PDB file of C-alpha atoms in Angstrom:
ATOM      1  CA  UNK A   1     -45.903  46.806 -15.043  1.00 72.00           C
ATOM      2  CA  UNK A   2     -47.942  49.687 -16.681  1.00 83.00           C
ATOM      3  CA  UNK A   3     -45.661  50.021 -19.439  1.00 88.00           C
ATOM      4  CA  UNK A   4     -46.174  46.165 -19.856  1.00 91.00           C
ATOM      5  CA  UNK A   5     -49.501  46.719 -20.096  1.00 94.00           C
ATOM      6  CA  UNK A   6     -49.550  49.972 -22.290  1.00 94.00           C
ATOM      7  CA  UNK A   7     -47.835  48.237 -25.078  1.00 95.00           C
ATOM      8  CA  UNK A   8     -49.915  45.188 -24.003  1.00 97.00           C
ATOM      9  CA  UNK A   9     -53.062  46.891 -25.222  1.00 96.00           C
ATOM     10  CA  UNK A  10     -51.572  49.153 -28.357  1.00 96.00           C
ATOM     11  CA  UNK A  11     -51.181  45.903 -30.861  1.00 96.00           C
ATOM     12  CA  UNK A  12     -54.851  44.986 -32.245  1.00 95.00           C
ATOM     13  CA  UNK A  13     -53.653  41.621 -32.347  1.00 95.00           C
ATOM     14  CA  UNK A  14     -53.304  41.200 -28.881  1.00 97.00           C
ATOM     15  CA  UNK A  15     -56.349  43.002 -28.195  1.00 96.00           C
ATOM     16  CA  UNK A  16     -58.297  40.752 -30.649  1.00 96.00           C
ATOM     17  CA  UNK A  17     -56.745  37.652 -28.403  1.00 97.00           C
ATOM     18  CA  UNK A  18     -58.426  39.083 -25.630  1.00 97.00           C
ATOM     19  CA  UNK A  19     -61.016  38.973 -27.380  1.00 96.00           C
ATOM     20  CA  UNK A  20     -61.496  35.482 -28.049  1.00 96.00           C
ATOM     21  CA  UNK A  21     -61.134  34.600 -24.577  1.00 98.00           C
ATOM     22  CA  UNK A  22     -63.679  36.781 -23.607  1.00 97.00           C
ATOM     23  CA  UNK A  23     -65.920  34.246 -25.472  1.00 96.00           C
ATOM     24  CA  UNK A  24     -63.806  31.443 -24.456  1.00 96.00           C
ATOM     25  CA  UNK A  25     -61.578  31.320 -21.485  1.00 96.00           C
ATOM     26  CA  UNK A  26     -59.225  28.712 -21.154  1.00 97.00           C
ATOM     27  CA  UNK A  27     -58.147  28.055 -24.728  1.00 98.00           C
ATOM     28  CA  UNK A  28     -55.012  26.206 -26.088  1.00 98.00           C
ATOM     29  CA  UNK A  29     -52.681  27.916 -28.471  1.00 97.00           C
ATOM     30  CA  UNK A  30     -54.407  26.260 -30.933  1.00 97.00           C
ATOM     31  CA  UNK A  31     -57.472  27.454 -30.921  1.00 97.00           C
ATOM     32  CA  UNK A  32     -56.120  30.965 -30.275  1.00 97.00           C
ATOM     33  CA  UNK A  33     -54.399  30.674 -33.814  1.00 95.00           C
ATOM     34  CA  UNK A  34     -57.436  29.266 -35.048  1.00 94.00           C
ATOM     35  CA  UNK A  35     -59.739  31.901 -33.876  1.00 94.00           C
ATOM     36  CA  UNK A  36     -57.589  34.441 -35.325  1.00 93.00           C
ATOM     37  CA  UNK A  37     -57.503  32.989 -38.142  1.00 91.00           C
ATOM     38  CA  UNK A  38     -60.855  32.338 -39.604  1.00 86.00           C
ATOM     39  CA  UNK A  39     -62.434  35.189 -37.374  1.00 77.00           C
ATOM     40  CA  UNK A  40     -59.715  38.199 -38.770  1.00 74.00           C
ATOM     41  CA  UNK A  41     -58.759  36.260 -41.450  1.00 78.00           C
ATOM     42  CA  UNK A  42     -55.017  36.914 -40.195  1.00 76.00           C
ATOM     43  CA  UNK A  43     -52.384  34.147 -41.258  1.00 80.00           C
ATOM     44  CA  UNK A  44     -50.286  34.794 -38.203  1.00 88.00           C
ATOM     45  CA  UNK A  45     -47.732  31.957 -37.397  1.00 92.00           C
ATOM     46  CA  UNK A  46     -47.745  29.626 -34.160  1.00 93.00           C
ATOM     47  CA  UNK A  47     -44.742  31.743 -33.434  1.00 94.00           C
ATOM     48  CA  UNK A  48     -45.884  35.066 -33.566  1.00 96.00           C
ATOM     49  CA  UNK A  49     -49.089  34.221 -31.743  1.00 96.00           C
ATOM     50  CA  UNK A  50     -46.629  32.683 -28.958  1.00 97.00           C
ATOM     51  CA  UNK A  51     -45.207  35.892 -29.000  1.00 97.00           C
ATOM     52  CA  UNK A  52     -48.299  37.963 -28.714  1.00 97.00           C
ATOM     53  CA  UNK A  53     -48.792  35.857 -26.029  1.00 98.00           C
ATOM     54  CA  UNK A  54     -45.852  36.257 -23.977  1.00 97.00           C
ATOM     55  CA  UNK A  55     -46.622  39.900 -24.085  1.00 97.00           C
ATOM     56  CA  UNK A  56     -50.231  39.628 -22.963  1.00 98.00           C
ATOM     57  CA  UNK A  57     -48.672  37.369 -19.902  1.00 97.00           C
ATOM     58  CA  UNK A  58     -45.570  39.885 -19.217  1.00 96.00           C
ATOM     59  CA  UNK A  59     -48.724  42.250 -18.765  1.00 96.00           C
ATOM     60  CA  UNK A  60     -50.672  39.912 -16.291  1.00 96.00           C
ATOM     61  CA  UNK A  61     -53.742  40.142 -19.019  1.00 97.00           C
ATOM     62  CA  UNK A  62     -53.686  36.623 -20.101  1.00 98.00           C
ATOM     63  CA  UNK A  63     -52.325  33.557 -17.314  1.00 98.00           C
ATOM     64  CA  UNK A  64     -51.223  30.312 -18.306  1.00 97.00           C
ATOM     65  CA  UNK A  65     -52.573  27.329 -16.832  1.00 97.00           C
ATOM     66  CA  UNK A  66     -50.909  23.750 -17.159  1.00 96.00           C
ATOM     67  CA  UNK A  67     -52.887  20.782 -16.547  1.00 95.00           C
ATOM     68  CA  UNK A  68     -51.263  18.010 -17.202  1.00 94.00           C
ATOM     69  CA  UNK A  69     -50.345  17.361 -20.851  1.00 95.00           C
ATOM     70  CA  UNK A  70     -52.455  20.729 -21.706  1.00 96.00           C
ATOM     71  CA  UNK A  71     -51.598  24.488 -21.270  1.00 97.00           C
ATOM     72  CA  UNK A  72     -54.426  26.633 -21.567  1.00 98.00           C
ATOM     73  CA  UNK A  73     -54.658  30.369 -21.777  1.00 98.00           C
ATOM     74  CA  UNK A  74     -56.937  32.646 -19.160  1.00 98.00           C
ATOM     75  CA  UNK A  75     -57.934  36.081 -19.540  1.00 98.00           C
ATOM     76  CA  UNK A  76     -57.158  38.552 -16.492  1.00 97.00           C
ATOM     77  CA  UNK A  77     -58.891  41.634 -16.291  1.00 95.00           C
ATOM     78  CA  UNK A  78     -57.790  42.774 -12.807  1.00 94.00           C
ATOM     79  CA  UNK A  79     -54.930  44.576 -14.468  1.00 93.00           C
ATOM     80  CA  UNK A  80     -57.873  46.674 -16.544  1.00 92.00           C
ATOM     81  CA  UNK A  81     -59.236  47.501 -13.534  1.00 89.00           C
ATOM     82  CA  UNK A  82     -56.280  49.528 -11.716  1.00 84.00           C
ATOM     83  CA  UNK A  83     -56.060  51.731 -14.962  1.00 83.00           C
ATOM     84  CA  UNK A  84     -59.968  52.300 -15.386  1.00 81.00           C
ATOM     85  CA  UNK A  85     -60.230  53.347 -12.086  1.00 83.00           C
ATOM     86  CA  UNK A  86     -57.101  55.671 -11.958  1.00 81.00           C
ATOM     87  CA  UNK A  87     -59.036  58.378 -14.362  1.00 81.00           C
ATOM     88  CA  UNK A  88     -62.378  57.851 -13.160  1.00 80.00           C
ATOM     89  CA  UNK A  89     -63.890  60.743 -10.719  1.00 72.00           C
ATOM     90  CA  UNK A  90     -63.926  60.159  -7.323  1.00 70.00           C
ATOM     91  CA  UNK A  91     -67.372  59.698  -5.977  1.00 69.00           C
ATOM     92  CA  UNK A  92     -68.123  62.714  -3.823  1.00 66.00           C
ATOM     93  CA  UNK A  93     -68.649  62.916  -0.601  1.00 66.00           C
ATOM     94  CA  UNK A  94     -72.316  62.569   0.576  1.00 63.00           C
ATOM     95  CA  UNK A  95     -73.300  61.112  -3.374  1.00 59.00           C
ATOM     96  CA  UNK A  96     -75.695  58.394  -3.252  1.00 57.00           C
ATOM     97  CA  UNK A  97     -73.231  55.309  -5.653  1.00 53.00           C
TER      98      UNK A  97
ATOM     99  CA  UNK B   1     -41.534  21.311 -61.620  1.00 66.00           C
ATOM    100  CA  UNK B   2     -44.088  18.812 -64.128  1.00 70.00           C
ATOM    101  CA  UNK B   3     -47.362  19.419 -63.380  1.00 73.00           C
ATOM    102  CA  UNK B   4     -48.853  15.737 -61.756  1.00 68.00           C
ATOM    103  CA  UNK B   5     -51.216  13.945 -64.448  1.00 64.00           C
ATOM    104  CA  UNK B   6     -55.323  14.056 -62.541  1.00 64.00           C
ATOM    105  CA  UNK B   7     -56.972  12.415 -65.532  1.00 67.00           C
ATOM    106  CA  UNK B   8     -57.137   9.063 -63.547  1.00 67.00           C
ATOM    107  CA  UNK B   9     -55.232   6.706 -64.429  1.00 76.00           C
ATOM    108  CA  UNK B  10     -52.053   7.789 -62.050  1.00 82.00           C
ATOM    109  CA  UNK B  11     -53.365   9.525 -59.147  1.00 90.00           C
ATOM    110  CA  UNK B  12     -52.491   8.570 -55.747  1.00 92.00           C
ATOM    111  CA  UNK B  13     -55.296   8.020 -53.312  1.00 93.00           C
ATOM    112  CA  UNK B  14     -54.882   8.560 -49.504  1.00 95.00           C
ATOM    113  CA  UNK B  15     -55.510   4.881 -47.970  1.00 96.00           C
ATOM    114  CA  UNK B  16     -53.461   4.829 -44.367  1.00 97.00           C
ATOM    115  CA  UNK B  17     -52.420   7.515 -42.508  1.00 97.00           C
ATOM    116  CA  UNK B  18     -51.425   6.783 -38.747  1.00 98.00           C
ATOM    117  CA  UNK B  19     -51.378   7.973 -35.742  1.00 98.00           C
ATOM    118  CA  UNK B  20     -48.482   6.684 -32.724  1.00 98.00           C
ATOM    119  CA  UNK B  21     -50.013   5.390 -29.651  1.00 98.00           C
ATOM    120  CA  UNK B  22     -48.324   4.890 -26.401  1.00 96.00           C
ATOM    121  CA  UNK B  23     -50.542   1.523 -26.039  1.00 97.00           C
ATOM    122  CA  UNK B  24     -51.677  -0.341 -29.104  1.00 98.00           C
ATOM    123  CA  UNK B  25     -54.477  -2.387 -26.520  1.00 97.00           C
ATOM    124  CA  UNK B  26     -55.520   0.705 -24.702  1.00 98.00           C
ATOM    125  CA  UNK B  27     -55.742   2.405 -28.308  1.00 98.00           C
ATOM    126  CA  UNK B  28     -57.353  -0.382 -30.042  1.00 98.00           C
ATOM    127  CA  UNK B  29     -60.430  -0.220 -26.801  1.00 98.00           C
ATOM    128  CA  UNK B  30     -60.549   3.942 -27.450  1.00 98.00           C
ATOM    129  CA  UNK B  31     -60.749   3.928 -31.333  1.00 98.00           C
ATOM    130  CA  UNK B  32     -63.459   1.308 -31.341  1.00 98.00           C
ATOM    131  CA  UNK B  33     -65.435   1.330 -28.261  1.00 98.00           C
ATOM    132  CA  UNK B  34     -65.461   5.320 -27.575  1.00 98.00           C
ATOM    133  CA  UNK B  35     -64.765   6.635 -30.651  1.00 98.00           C
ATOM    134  CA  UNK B  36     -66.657   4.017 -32.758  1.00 98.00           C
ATOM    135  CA  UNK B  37     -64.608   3.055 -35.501  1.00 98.00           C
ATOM    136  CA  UNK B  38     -64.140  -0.853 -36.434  1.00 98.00           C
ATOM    137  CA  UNK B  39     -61.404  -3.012 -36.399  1.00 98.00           C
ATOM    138  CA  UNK B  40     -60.132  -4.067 -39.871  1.00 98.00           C
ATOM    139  CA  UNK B  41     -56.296  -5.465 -39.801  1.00 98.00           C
ATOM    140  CA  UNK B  42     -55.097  -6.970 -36.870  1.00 98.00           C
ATOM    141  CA  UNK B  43     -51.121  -8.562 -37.363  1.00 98.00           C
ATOM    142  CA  UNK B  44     -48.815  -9.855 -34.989  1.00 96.00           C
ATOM    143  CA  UNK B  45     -45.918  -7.966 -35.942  1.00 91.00           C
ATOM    144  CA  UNK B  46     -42.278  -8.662 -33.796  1.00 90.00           C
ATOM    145  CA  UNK B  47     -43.405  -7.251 -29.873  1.00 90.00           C
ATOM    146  CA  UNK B  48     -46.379  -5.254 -31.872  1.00 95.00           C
ATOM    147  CA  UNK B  49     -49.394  -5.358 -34.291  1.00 97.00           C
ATOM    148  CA  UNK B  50     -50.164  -3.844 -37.605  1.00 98.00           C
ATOM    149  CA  UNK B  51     -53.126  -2.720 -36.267  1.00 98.00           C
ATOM    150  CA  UNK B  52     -56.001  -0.544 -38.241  1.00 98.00           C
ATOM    151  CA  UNK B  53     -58.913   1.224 -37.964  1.00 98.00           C
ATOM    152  CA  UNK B  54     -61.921   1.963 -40.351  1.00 98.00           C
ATOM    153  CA  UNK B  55     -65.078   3.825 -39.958  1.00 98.00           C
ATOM    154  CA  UNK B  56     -68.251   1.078 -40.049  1.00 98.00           C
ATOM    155  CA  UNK B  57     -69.678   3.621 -42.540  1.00 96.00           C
ATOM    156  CA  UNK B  58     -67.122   3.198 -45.129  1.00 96.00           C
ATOM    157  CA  UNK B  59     -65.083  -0.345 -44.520  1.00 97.00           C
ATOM    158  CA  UNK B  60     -63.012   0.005 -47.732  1.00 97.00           C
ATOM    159  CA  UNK B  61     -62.162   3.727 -47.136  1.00 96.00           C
ATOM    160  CA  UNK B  62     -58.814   4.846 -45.292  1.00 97.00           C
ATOM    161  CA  UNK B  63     -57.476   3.043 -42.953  1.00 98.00           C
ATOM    162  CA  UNK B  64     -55.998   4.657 -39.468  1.00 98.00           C
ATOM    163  CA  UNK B  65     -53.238   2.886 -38.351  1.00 98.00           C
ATOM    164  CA  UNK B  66     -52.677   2.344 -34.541  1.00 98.00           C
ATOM    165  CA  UNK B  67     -48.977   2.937 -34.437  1.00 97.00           C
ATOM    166  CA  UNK B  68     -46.464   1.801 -31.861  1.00 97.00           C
ATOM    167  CA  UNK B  69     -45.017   5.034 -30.385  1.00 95.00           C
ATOM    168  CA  UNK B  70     -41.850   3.468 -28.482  1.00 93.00           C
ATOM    169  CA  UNK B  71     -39.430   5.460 -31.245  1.00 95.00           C
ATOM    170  CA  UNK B  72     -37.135   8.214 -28.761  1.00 96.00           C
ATOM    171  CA  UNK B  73     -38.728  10.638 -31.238  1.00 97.00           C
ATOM    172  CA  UNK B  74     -41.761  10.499 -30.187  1.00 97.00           C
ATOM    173  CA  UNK B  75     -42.441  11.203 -27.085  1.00 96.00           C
ATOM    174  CA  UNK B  76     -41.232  14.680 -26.937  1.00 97.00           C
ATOM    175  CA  UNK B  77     -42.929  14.988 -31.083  1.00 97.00           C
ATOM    176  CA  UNK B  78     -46.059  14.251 -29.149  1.00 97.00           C
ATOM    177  CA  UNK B  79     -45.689  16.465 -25.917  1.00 97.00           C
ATOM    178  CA  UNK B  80     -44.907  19.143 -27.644  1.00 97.00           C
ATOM    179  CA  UNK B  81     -48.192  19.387 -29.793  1.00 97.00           C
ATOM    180  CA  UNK B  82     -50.268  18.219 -26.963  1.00 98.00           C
ATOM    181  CA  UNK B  83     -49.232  21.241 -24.802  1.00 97.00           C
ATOM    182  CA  UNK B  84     -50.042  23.535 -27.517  1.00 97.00           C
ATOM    183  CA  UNK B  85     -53.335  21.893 -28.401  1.00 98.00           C
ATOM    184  CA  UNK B  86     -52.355  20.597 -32.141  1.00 98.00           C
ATOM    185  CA  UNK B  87     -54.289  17.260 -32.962  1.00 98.00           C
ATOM    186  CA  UNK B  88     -52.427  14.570 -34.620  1.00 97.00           C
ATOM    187  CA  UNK B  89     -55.516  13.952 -36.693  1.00 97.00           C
ATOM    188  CA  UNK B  90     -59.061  14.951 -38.011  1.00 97.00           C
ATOM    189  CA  UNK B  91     -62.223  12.321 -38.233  1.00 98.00           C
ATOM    190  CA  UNK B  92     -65.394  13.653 -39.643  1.00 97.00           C
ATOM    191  CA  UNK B  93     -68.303  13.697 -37.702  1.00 98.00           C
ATOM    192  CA  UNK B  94     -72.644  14.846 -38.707  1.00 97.00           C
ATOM    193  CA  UNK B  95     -73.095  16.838 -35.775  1.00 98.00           C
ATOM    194  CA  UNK B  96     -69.590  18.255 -33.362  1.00 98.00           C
ATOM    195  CA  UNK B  97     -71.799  19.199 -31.037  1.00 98.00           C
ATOM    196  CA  UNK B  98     -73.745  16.007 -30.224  1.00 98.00           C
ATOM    197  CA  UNK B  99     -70.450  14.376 -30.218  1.00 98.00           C
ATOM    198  CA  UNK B 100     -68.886  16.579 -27.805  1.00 98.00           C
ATOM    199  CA  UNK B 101     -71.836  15.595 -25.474  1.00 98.00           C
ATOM    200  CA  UNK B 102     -72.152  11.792 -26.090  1.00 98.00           C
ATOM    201  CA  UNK B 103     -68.144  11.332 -26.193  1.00 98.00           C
ATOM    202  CA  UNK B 104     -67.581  14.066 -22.582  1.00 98.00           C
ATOM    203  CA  UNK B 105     -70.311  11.980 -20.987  1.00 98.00           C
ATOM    204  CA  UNK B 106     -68.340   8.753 -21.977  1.00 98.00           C
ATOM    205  CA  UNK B 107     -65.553  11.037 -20.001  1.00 97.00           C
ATOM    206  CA  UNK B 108     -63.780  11.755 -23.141  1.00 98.00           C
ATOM    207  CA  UNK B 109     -61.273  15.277 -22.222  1.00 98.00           C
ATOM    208  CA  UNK B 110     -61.944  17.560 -24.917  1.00 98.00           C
ATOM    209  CA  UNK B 111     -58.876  20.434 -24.829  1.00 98.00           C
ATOM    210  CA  UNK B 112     -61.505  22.299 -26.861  1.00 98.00           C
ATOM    211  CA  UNK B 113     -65.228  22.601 -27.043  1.00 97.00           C
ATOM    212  CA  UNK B 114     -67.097  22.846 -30.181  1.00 98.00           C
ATOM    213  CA  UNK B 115     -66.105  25.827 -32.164  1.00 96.00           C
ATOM    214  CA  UNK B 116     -67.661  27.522 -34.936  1.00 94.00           C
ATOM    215  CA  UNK B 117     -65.281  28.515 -38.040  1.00 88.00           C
ATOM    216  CA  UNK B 118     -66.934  30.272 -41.105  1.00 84.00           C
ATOM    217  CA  UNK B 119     -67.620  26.382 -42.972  1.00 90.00           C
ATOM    218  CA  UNK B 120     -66.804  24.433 -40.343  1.00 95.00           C
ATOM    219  CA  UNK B 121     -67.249  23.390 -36.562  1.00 97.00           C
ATOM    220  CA  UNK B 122     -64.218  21.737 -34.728  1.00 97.00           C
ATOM    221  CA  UNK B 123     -63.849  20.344 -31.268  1.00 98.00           C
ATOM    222  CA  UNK B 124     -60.693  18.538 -30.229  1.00 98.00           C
ATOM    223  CA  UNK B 125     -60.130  15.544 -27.812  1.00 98.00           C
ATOM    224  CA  UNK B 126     -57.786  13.504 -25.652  1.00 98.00           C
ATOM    225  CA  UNK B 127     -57.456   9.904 -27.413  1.00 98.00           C
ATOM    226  CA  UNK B 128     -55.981   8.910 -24.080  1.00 97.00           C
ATOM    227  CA  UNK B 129     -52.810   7.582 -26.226  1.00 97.00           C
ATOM    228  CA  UNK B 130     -51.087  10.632 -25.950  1.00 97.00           C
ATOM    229  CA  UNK B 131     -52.744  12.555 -29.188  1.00 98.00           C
ATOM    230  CA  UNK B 132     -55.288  15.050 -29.513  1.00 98.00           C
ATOM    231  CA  UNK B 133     -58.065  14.169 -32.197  1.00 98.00           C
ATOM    232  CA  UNK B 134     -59.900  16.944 -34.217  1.00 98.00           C
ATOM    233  CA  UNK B 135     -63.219  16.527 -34.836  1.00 98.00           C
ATOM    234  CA  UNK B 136     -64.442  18.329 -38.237  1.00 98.00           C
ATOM    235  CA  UNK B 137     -68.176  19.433 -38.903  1.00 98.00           C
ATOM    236  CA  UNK B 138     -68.233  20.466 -42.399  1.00 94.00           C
ATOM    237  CA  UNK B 139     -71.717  22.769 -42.891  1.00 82.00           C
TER     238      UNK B 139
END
């Protein structure tokens, strides 16, 4: 799972996915592609996004949701937060948070 | 290959293009009374209609045609891009964003909201006939 997430994170493609649904959850793979597109100006195909995608999901940082016809893409950050808080100091004892 | 000859007097112009609905009726009500377009050819043709669409701004302009979807292609041609968001079409529009609102208060599913892309701003809809329309904004 942390290796998942690792590799998730080391492709700037994926991380400029995540991105886009920071400003947008819920998208379709079309407007993922699009976003990419005319935002990085990268040409990627359908297929490579898909794949992208399947890594951000094999990661847990991106769910997909099927509703009805649709499938739509959702960012999850809970992953993020296990590794964030794994270096951060422990709060000492008798600190004020 | 020969180069195609754009001084006139052979060039093609675009005057259909189609899109396949599941029900020509239910199509026909969504394509004129939601989306707003006018009816211009209306055939009885074997169990369906040659059935066509204009925009009222532009009578003479391309035509959409309201096609029966009942080949076994279809169906799966059309899930397919559904699920992954891809419209079967683009329509022009002034202003995406007062569209999105008067067309999603009309209860009109839009897969996605109003978009800005460098020249352009896109939204894309449900046309309840088993397509998703694009709607272009061109700034």
């Amino acid at each position: 799972m942390e290796e998942d997430l690792f590799k998730a994170l080391a492709d700037p493609t994926r991380r400029r996915i995540l991105d886009g649904l920071v400003e947008r959850d819920g998208q379709t793979l079309f407007e993922i592609c699009a976003r990419l597109a005319t935002d990085h100006g990268l040409g990627l195909t359908r297929q490579a996004v898909s794949q992208h995608l399947a890594v951000l999901e094999a990661a847990d940082l991106v769910r997909t949701r099927r509703e009805g016809r649709y499938k739509f893409h959702d960012l999850n950050t809970e992953p993020l937060e296990h590794v964030v808080t794994r270096w951060l100091r422990p709060t000492p004892p008798g600190s004020t948070p | 290959m020969a180069q195609a000859d754009t001084t006139g007097e052979h060039t093609m112009r675009i005057h259909l293009t189609s899109v396949f609905v599941d029900d020509q009726a239910k199509a026909e009500r969504f394509y004129t009374d939601v989306l707003g377009f006018v009816k211009k050819h209306d055939i009885p043709l074997g169990t369906a209609r040659w059935l066509t669409v204009v925009s009222p701004e532009n009578p003479d302009g391309t035509e959409l045609l309201l096609e029966p979807g009942d080949h076994p292609a279809v169906g799966p041609y059309k899930d397919a891009l559904v699920a992954d968001g891809i419209p079967a079409a683009a329509f022009a529009v002034d202003d995406a964003n007062a569209e999105f609102k008067r067309l999603t208060d009309l209860g009109v599913r839009f897969t996605q909201e109003p978009l800005e892309m460098d020249t352009v701003i896109t939204a894309v809809l449900d046309d309840t006939c088993g397509n998703l329309i694009q709607l272009q904004q061109l700034r």
